mmCIF file of C-alpha atoms in Angstrom:
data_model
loop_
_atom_site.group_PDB
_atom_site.id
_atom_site.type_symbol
_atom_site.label_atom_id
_atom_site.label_comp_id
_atom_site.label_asym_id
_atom_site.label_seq_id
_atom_site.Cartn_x
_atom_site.Cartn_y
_atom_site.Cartn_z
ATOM 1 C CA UNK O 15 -16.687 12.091 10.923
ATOM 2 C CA UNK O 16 -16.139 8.613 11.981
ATOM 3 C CA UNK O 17 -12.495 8.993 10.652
ATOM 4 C CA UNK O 18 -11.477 12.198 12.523
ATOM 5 C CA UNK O 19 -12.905 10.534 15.751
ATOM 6 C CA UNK O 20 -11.098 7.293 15.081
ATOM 7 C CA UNK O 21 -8.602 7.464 11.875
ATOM 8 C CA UNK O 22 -7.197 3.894 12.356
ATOM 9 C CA UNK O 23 -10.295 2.365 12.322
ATOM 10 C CA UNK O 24 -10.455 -0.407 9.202
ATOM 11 C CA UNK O 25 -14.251 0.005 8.490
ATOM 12 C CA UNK O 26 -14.067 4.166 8.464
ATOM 13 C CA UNK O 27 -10.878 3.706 5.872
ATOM 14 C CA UNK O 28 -12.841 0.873 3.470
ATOM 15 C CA UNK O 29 -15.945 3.043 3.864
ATOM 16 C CA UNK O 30 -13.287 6.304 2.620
ATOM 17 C CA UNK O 31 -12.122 3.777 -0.454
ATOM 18 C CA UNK O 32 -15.132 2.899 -1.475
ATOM 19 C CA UNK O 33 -16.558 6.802 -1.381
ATOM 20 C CA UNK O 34 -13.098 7.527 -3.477
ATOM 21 C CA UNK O 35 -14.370 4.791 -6.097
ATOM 22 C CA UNK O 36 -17.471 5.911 -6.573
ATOM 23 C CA UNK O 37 -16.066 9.402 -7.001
ATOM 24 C CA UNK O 38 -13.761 8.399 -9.519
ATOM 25 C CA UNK O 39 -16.475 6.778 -11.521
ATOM 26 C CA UNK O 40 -18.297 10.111 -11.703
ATOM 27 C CA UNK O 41 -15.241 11.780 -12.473
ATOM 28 C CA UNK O 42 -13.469 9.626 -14.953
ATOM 29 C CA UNK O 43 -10.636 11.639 -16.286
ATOM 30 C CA UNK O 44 -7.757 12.997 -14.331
ATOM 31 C CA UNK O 45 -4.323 14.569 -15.091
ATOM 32 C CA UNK O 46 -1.799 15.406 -13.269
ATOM 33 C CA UNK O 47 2.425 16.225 -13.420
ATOM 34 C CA UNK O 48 5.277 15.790 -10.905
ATOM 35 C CA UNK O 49 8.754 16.311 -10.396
ATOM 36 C CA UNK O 50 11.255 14.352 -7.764
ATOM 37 C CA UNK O 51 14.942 15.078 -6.905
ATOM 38 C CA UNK O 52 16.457 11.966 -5.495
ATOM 39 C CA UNK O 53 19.680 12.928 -3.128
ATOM 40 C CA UNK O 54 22.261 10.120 -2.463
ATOM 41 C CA UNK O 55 24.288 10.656 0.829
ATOM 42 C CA UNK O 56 27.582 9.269 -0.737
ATOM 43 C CA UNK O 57 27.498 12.421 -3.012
ATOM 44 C CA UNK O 58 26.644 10.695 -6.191
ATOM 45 C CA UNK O 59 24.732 12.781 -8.967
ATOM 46 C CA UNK O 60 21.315 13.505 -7.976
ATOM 47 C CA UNK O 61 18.312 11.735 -9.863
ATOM 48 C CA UNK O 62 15.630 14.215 -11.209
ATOM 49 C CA UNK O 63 12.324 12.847 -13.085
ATOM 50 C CA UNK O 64 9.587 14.564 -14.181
ATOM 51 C CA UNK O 65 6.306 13.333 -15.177
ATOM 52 C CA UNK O 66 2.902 13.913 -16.959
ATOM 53 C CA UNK O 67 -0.055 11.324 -16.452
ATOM 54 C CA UNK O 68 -3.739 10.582 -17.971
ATOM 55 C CA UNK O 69 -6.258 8.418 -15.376
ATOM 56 C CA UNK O 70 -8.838 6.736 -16.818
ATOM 57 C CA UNK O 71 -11.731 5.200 -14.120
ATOM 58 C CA UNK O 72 -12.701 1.922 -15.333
ATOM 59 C CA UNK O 73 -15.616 -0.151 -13.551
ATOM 60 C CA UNK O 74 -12.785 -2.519 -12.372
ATOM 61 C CA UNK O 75 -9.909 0.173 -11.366
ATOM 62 C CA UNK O 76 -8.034 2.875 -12.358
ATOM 63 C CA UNK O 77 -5.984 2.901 -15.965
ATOM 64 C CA UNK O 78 -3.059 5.221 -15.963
ATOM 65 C CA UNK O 79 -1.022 6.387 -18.976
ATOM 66 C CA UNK O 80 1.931 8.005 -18.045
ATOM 67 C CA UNK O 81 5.164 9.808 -20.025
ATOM 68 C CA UNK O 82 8.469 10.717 -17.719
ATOM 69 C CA UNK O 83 11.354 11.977 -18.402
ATOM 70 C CA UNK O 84 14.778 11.638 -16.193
ATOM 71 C CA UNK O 85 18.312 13.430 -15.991
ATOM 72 C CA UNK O 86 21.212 12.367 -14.524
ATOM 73 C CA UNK O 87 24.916 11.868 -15.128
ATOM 74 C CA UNK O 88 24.520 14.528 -18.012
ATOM 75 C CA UNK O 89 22.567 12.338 -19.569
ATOM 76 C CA UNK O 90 18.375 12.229 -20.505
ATOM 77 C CA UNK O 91 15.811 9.623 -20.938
ATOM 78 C CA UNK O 92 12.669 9.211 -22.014
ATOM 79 C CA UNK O 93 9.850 6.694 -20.517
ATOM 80 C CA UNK O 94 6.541 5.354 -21.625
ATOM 81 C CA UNK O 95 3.835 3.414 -19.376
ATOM 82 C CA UNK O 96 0.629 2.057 -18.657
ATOM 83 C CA UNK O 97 -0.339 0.306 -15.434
ATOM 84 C CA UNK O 98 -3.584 -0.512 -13.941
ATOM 85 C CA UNK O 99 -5.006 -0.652 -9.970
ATOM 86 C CA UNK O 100 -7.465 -3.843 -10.845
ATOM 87 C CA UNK O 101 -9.589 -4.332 -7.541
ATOM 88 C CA UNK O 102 -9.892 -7.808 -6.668
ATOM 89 C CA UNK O 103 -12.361 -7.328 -3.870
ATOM 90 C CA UNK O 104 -13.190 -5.347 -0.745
ATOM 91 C CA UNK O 105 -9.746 -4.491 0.292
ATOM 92 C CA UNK O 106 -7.828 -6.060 -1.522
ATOM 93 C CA UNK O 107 -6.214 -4.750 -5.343
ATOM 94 C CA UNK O 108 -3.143 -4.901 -7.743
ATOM 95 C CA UNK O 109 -0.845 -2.880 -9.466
ATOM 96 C CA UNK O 110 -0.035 -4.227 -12.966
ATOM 97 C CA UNK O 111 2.461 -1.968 -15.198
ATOM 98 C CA UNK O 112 4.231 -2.218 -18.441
ATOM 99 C CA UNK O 113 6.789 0.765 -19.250
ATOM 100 C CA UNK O 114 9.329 1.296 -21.795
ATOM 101 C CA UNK O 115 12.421 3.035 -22.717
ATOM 102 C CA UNK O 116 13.480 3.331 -26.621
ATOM 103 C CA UNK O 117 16.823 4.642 -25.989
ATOM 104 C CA UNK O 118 17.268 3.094 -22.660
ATOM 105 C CA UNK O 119 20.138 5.387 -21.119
ATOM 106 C CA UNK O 120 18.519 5.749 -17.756
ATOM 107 C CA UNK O 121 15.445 4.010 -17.340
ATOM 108 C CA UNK O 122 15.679 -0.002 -18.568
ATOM 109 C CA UNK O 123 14.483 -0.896 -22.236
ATOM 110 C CA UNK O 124 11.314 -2.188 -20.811
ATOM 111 C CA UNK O 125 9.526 -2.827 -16.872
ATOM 112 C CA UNK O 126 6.889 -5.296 -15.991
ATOM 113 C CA UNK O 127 5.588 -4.872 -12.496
ATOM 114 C CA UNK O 128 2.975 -6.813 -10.208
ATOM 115 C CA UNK O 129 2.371 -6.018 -7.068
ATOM 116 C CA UNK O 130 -0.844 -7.546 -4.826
ATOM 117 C CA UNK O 131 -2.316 -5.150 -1.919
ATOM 118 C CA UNK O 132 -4.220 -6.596 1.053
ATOM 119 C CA UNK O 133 -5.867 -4.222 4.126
ATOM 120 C CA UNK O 134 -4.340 -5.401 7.069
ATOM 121 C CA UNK O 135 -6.666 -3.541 9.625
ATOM 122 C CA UNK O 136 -6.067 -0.941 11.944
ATOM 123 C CA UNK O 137 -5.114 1.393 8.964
ATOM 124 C CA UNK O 138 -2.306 -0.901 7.775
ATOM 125 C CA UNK O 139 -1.824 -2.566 4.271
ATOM 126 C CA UNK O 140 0.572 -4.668 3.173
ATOM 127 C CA UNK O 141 1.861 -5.379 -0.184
ATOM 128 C CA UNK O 142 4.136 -8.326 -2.237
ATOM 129 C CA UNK O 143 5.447 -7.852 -5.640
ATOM 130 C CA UNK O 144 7.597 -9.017 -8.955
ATOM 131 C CA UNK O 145 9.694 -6.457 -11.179
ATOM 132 C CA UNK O 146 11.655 -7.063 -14.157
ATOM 133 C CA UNK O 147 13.577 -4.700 -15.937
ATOM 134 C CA UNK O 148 15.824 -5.259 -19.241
ATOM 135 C CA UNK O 149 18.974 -4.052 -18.827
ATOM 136 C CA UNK O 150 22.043 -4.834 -20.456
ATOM 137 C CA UNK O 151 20.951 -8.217 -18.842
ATOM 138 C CA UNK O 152 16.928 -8.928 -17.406
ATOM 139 C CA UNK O 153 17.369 -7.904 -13.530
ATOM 140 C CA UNK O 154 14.413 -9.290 -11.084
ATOM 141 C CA UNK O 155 13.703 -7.082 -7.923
ATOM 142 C CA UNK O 156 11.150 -8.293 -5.342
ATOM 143 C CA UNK O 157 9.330 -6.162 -3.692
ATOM 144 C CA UNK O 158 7.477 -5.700 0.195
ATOM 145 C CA UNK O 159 5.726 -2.822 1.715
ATOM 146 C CA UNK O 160 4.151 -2.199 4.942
ATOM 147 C CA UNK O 161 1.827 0.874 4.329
ATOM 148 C CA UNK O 162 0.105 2.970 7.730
ATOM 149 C CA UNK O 163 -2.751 5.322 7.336
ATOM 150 C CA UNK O 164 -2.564 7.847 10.020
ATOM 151 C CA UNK O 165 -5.790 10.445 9.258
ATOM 152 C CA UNK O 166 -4.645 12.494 5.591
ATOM 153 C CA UNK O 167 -1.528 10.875 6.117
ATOM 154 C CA UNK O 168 -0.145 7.611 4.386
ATOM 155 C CA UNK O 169 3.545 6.685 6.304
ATOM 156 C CA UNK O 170 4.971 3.838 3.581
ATOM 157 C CA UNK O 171 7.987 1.895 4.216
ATOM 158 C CA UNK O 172 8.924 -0.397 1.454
ATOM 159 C CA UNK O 173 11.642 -3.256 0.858
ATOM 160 C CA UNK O 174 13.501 -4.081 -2.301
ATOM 161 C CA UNK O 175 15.393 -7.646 -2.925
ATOM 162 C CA UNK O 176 17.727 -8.038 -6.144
ATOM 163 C CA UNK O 177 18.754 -11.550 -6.151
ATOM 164 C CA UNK O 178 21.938 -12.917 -7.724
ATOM 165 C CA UNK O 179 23.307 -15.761 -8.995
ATOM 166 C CA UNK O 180 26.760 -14.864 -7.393
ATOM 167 C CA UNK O 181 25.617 -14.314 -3.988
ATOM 168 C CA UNK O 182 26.065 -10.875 -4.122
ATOM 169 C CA UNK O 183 22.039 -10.443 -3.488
ATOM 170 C CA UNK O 184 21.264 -6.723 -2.629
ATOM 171 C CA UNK O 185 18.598 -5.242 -0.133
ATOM 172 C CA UNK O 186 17.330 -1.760 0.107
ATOM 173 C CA UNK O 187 14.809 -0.016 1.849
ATOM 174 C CA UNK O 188 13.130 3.097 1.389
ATOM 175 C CA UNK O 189 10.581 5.367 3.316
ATOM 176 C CA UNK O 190 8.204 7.984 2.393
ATOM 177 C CA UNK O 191 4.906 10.085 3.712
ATOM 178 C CA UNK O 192 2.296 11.617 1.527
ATOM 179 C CA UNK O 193 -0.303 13.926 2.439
ATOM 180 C CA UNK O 194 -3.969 14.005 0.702
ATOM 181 C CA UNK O 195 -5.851 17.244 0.995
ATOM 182 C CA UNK O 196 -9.259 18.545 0.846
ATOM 183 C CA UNK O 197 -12.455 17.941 2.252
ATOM 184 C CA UNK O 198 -12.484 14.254 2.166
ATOM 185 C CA UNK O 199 -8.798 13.679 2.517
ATOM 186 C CA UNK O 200 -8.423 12.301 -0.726
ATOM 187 C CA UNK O 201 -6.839 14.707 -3.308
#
């Protein structure tokens, strides 16, 4: 109730994480599947990735095991990964991730990920992170996000830095919305 009345309010949206834990506790096993087309405005070939996932509820966070699979430029790969949503305490959490790639024609050979989550307030929560992906060469990518809950909505904007040794650094950001259904507003 105290989220329809005010759904920006930091205590009603800890309160919602918290009931969410203890759900997930009770209900320790979870699978889902997706599928994303990725369009590029300067008419390259489109990205398309689909994906199968097992969610494990630990007492410390959630452990995810996940399989994908993406096409693009007539060609196919196959991924592997496990990350983990460790919290650290009351509003505050990480995302740790290992994935990798054993024919590495799309995705890299392997990904190690870190990013560190902090509740800002007002429905806002802001993130920092590390990637590094093994390419032909290791590539580094930094990572910032500045997340908004607005009611069963979550508005994300997120920033990506690849930093190189030539100067020819690049920057790219990225925006997306997700809805949660059901009762609760957390499905």
């Amino acid at each position: 109730m105290g989220l329809r009345l005010t759904p920006n309010d930091n205590r009603f949206l800890l309160a919602r994480r918290s009931a969410v834990d203890a759900i997930d506790r009770l209900r320790r096993w979870e699978a889902t599947g997706g599928y994303s087309y990725d369009w590029f405005s300067d008419g390259a070939t489109p990205w398309r990735e689909m994906y199968a996932s097992l969610k494990y509820a630990t007492p410390v966070g959630s452990l995810i095991v996940r399989g994908a699979r993406a096409e693009r430029f007539s060609l196919s790969d196959n991924q592997f990964e496990v990350e983990m949503y460790p919290r650290i305490r009351s509003g505050t959490y990480a995302y740790v991730a290992y994935a990798y790639a054993p024919h590495e024609q799309l995705y890299p050979k392997y990904r190690y990920a870190a990013d560190l989550y902090q509740s800002l307030g007002a429905g806002f929560e802001g993130s920092v992170g590390f990637r590094r992906l093994k390419f032909a060469s290791v590539t580094d990518l930094y990572v910032a996000s500045l997340n908004k809950y607005v009611g069963s909505w979550l508005l994300t904007g997120r920033m990506y830095y690849v930093p190189d040794r030539t100067g020819n650094s690049s920057k790219s950001f990225h925006g997306s919305f997700r809805r949660y259904f059901g009762a609760d507003g957390t499905s």
